[in-house]
Coordinates of C-alpha atoms and ligand atoms in Angstrom, one line a residue:
M1 CA -0.2 0.1 -0.4
R2 CA 1.2 3.3 -0.4
D3 CA -0.7 5.7 1.3
G4 CA 1.4 5.0 4.5
S5 CA -0.6 2.5 5.8
S6 CA 0.0 -1.3 5.6
S7 CA -1.5 -4.8 5.8
V8 CA -0.2 -8.1 6.6
S9 CA -0.1 -8.8 2.5
D10 CA 2.2 -5.8 2.3
R11 CA 4.8 -7.5 4.9
P12 CA 7.8 -9.2 3.3
R13 CA 7.6 -12.7 3.6
V14 CA 10.3 -14.1 5.9
L15 CA 12.2 -17.0 3.1
P16 CA 14.8 -19.2 4.0
P17 CA 18.2 -18.0 3.2
N18 CA 18.9 -17.6 -0.4
D19 CA 15.2 -18.5 -1.5
P20 CA 14.8 -17.4 -5.4
R21 CA 11.6 -16.2 -4.9
Q22 CA 13.4 -13.2 -2.6
Y23 CA 14.2 -11.9 -6.1
D24 CA 10.1 -11.7 -7.2
D25 CA 9.5 -10.1 -3.6
L26 CA 12.6 -7.7 -4.6
A27 CA 11.5 -7.0 -8.0
D28 CA 10.9 -3.1 -7.7
E29 CA 14.6 -2.9 -6.4
W30 CA 16.6 -4.1 -9.8
W31 CA 16.8 -0.5 -11.5
R32 CA 17.1 1.9 -8.3
P33 CA 20.6 2.9 -8.1
D34 CA 20.3 2.9 -4.4
G35 CA 18.1 0.3 -3.6
A36 CA 18.7 -3.4 -2.2
F37 CA 20.2 -3.9 -5.9
A38 CA 22.8 -1.2 -5.7
M39 CA 26.0 -2.6 -5.7
L40 CA 25.1 -5.3 -7.9
H41 CA 25.1 -2.2 -10.3
W42 CA 28.4 -1.4 -9.5
L43 CA 30.3 -4.9 -9.8
A44 CA 28.3 -5.5 -13.5
R45 CA 30.2 -1.7 -14.5
A46 CA 33.3 -3.5 -13.2
R47 CA 32.5 -7.5 -14.7
A48 CA 31.8 -5.4 -18.0
A49 CA 35.3 -3.8 -18.2
L50 CA 36.6 -7.4 -18.2
V51 CA 35.1 -8.3 -21.9
P52 CA 36.6 -6.9 -24.6
P53 CA 34.6 -5.5 -27.7
A54 CA 33.6 -9.1 -30.0
T55 CA 35.8 -9.8 -32.4
R56 CA 33.0 -11.4 -34.7
P57 CA 29.5 -10.7 -36.1
D58 CA 27.2 -12.2 -34.2
A59 CA 29.4 -13.0 -31.1
L60 CA 26.6 -14.2 -28.2
L61 CA 27.5 -13.3 -24.8
V62 CA 25.6 -15.7 -22.2
D63 CA 24.8 -14.2 -18.8
L64 CA 24.5 -16.7 -16.3
G65 CA 22.2 -15.6 -13.4
C66 CA 21.6 -12.6 -15.7
G67 CA 19.2 -11.0 -13.0
A68 CA 16.7 -7.8 -14.6
G69 CA 20.0 -7.6 -17.0
L70 CA 22.1 -5.0 -14.7
L71 CA 25.4 -5.9 -17.1
A72 CA 23.4 -4.7 -20.5
P73 CA 24.5 -0.8 -20.2
H74 CA 27.9 -1.9 -19.8
L75 CA 28.1 -3.8 -22.7
A76 CA 26.3 -1.6 -24.8
G77 CA 28.5 -1.1 -28.2
K78 CA 30.8 -3.9 -27.7
G79 CA 28.9 -5.8 -30.6
Y80 CA 27.2 -9.1 -28.4
R81 CA 24.2 -10.4 -28.4
H82 CA 23.2 -10.7 -24.8
V83 CA 21.1 -13.4 -23.5
G84 CA 20.2 -14.2 -20.0
V85 CA 19.5 -16.8 -18.3
D86 CA 18.0 -17.2 -15.1
L87 CA 15.2 -18.5 -12.9
T88 CA 13.4 -15.7 -11.7
R89 CA 10.7 -14.9 -14.5
S90 CA 10.1 -11.2 -13.1
A91 CA 13.6 -10.5 -13.6
L92 CA 13.9 -11.5 -16.9
T93 CA 11.0 -9.8 -17.5
Q94 CA 12.9 -6.5 -17.0
A95 CA 16.4 -8.0 -18.7
A96 CA 14.3 -8.4 -22.1
A97 CA 13.4 -4.5 -21.5
H98 CA 17.1 -3.5 -21.6
G99 CA 17.6 -5.7 -24.5
V100 CA 18.8 -8.5 -22.9
T101 CA 17.4 -12.3 -25.1
P102 CA 15.3 -14.0 -21.5
V103 CA 16.1 -17.4 -21.3
N104 CA 14.1 -19.1 -18.2
G105 CA 16.4 -21.5 -17.0
D106 CA 19.1 -23.0 -14.4
A107 CA 22.7 -21.9 -14.7
T108 CA 22.8 -26.0 -14.2
A109 CA 21.2 -26.8 -17.4
V110 CA 21.0 -24.5 -19.7
P111 CA 18.9 -24.9 -22.9
L112 CA 21.7 -23.6 -25.1
A113 CA 23.8 -25.6 -27.6
D114 CA 27.6 -26.5 -26.7
G115 CA 29.9 -23.9 -27.8
C116 CA 27.4 -21.4 -28.6
A117 CA 28.8 -18.5 -26.8
D118 CA 31.9 -16.3 -27.4
V119 CA 31.9 -14.8 -23.5
V120 CA 30.1 -16.7 -20.7
A121 CA 29.3 -14.2 -17.8
A122 CA 28.5 -15.3 -14.1
G123 CA 28.3 -12.2 -12.1
E124 CA 27.4 -13.0 -8.4
L125 CA 25.6 -16.1 -9.2
L126 CA 27.8 -19.2 -8.1
E127 CA 27.1 -18.2 -4.2
H128 CA 23.6 -18.6 -4.7
V129 CA 23.3 -22.3 -6.8
P130 CA 24.0 -25.3 -4.6
D131 CA 25.6 -27.2 -7.1
W132 CA 27.8 -24.3 -8.3
R133 CA 30.0 -27.2 -10.0
A134 CA 27.7 -28.0 -12.2
A135 CA 27.1 -24.3 -13.3
V136 CA 30.9 -24.0 -13.9
A137 CA 30.6 -27.4 -16.2
E138 CA 27.4 -25.0 -18.0
A139 CA 29.8 -22.3 -18.4
G140 CA 32.6 -24.7 -19.8
R141 CA 30.2 -26.3 -22.0
L142 CA 28.6 -23.3 -23.6
L143 CA 31.9 -21.6 -24.2
R144 CA 33.0 -22.0 -27.9
P145 CA 37.0 -22.5 -27.9
G146 CA 38.8 -19.4 -27.2
G147 CA 35.9 -17.8 -25.6
L148 CA 35.8 -15.9 -22.3
L149 CA 34.5 -16.4 -18.8
V150 CA 33.8 -13.8 -16.6
L151 CA 32.9 -13.7 -13.0
D152 CA 32.3 -12.1 -9.8
T153 CA 31.5 -14.3 -6.2
L154 CA 32.1 -14.5 -2.9
N155 CA 34.5 -16.7 -1.6
D156 CA 34.3 -19.3 1.4
T157 CA 35.5 -17.6 4.6
A158 CA 34.9 -15.9 7.7
L159 CA 35.7 -12.7 7.0
S160 CA 33.5 -12.8 3.6
R161 CA 30.5 -14.3 6.2
L162 CA 31.2 -11.4 8.5
V163 CA 31.9 -8.6 5.9
A164 CA 28.9 -10.1 3.2
V165 CA 26.2 -11.5 5.9
E166 CA 26.7 -10.5 9.4
I167 CA 28.0 -6.5 8.3
G168 CA 26.5 -6.2 4.5
E169 CA 23.3 -7.2 5.0
R170 CA 22.7 -5.0 7.7
L171 CA 23.2 -1.9 5.2
P172 CA 21.0 -0.7 2.8
T173 CA 24.0 -2.4 0.1
V174 CA 22.5 -5.8 0.2
P175 CA 19.0 -7.2 1.1
R176 CA 19.1 -9.3 4.3
G177 CA 18.5 -12.7 4.0
I178 CA 19.5 -12.8 0.5
H179 CA 22.7 -15.1 0.9
D180 CA 23.1 -18.5 2.6
P181 CA 26.6 -18.7 3.7
R182 CA 27.1 -22.1 3.4
L183 CA 27.3 -21.8 -0.6
F184 CA 30.1 -18.9 -0.9
V185 CA 32.5 -20.8 -3.2
D186 CA 36.7 -21.2 -2.2
D187 CA 38.5 -19.6 -5.1
R188 CA 41.4 -22.3 -5.0
E189 CA 38.2 -24.5 -5.6
L190 CA 36.7 -22.8 -8.0
I191 CA 40.0 -22.4 -10.8
A192 CA 40.1 -26.4 -10.1
E193 CA 36.9 -26.6 -11.3
C194 CA 37.4 -24.0 -13.6
A195 CA 40.7 -25.8 -15.3
R196 CA 38.4 -29.3 -15.0
H197 CA 36.2 -27.9 -17.4
G198 CA 39.0 -26.6 -20.2
V199 CA 39.1 -22.9 -18.7
E200 CA 42.2 -21.3 -17.0
L201 CA 40.6 -19.2 -14.4
R202 CA 42.6 -16.1 -13.0
V203 CA 41.3 -14.5 -10.1
R204 CA 41.7 -11.3 -8.3
G205 CA 40.5 -9.9 -5.4
V206 CA 37.7 -6.7 -5.5
R207 CA 35.7 -4.3 -3.4
P208 CA 34.2 -0.7 -3.3
E209 CA 36.0 2.0 -2.9
L210 CA 35.9 3.1 0.5
G211 CA 35.6 6.4 0.8
G212 CA 32.9 6.2 -2.2
T213 CA 30.8 3.7 -1.0
L214 CA 30.9 5.8 2.8
R215 CA 29.6 8.7 1.2
W216 CA 26.8 6.5 -0.9
L217 CA 25.9 5.2 2.4
V218 CA 25.5 8.7 3.9
R219 CA 23.7 10.1 0.9
R220 CA 21.4 6.8 0.8
L221 CA 20.2 7.1 4.5
R222 CA 19.8 10.9 4.0
A223 CA 17.8 10.3 0.8
G224 CA 15.6 7.6 2.5
R225 CA 13.0 6.4 -0.1
R226 CA 13.0 9.4 -2.2
P227 CA 12.2 8.8 -5.7
Q228 CA 15.6 7.9 -8.0
V229 CA 17.6 9.4 -10.6
G230 CA 19.1 6.9 -13.0
G231 CA 22.5 7.3 -14.6
G232 CA 24.9 6.0 -12.4
L233 CA 24.3 8.4 -10.1
S234 CA 22.8 7.7 -6.5
P235 CA 19.6 9.7 -5.6
S236 CA 21.4 12.7 -4.4
G237 CA 23.3 13.0 -7.4
G238 CA 26.6 11.6 -6.1
R239 CA 29.0 9.5 -8.4
E240 CA 28.0 5.8 -7.8
P241 CA 31.2 3.7 -6.1
R242 CA 33.8 2.2 -8.0
I243 CA 34.9 -1.4 -7.6
R244 CA 38.7 -1.2 -7.3
L245 CA 41.1 -4.0 -6.7
T246 CA 42.5 -5.7 -3.4
W247 CA 45.2 -7.4 -2.5
S248 CA 43.3 -10.4 -1.2
T249 CA 40.3 -12.6 -2.6
A250 CA 39.1 -13.6 0.9
V251 CA 35.6 -11.8 0.6
L252 CA 34.7 -10.3 -3.0
Y253 CA 37.1 -11.7 -6.3
Q254 CA 36.6 -11.7 -10.2
G255 CA 37.3 -14.1 -12.1
R256 CA 38.6 -14.4 -15.9
G257 CA 39.4 -17.2 -17.8
V258 CA 39.5 -18.4 -21.7
R259 CA 38.3 -21.7 -22.5
R260 CA 41.3 -24.1 -24.2
G261 CA 40.9 -24.9 -27.7
Ligands
SAM301 C1 22.4 -11.7 -6.7 S1 21.3 -11.9 -8.3 C2 23.0 -11.1 -9.5 C3 22.0 -11.6 -10.6 C4 23.0 -10.5 -12.0 N1 23.6 -11.6 -12.3 C5 23.6 -9.2 -11.4 O1 25.0 -9.2 -10.9 O2 23.1 -8.0 -11.4 C6 21.6 -13.8 -8.4 C7 20.9 -14.0 -9.8 O3 20.8 -15.4 -9.8 C8 19.8 -15.8 -10.0 N2 19.8 -17.4 -10.1 C9 20.1 -18.0 -8.4 N3 20.5 -19.5 -9.4 C10 20.0 -19.5 -9.8 C11 20.3 -20.5 -11.0 N4 20.1 -22.0 -10.1 N5 20.5 -21.0 -12.1 C12 20.0 -19.4 -12.7 N6 19.5 -18.6 -12.0 C13 19.6 -18.4 -10.7 C14 18.5 -15.3 -9.2 O4 17.1 -15.7 -9.6 C15 19.0 -13.8 -9.3 O5 18.4 -12.9 -10.7

């Protein structure tokens, strides 16, 4: 209800950690620059920077767990057809509105042909998939020889659980209950699994810039829930925080690797 009153049906459902139905409940948040998924926008920009322009016509980028297609604006002009695979239909509808070809399906059993993809992206996906190894196998299967895998995910460490769940989910940057820390992905195991599927993955630690994130949080708390503006600006007009490299992969890390021929 929008008149300030509330009813039982307005209250968020209490769902188990990592339950995909949370994305339906949060469907209005995807494209709010300082909404519950704000940090996914920052990460999408950084992920897209790992993707070079396409080297051939009809190049295909398969975005596993694409959500509402937040990667799409950052790929503009790079020459890919952007296909997004996701379990959540409400997110795919929004992705389609941003130029993504939607495929409703599971990242562990993707209904696309072997070797069809020039690029596979898996942004903030693997830490949500109970069998992340099966998703990695699918990424390897989908990539053509010489194709590129780009991903980011949360490491399976005590520090990651502290920062991403205990602290992060109490801040406006991360929805509470969206993670099940038991699913977090050890970076060495991920490298080994990628190698088993023909992808030589290199990983590097990343984090949101500290000063920019603090300024963003202050603006966010001051702005409350006022209507938003887009274009990479937070509601009060500030620049969105950038994702920076950091020396440790212990919390959040990016991976980039090429499929062997
Ligand atoms: C944290 S969001 C990331 C979305 C998007 N990659 C981004 O960075 O904006 C995780 C997404 O993965 C999807 N997802 C979770 N498990 C999945 C699975 N097994 N197969 C496909 N999509 C899945 C969810 O529906 C959600 O849209």
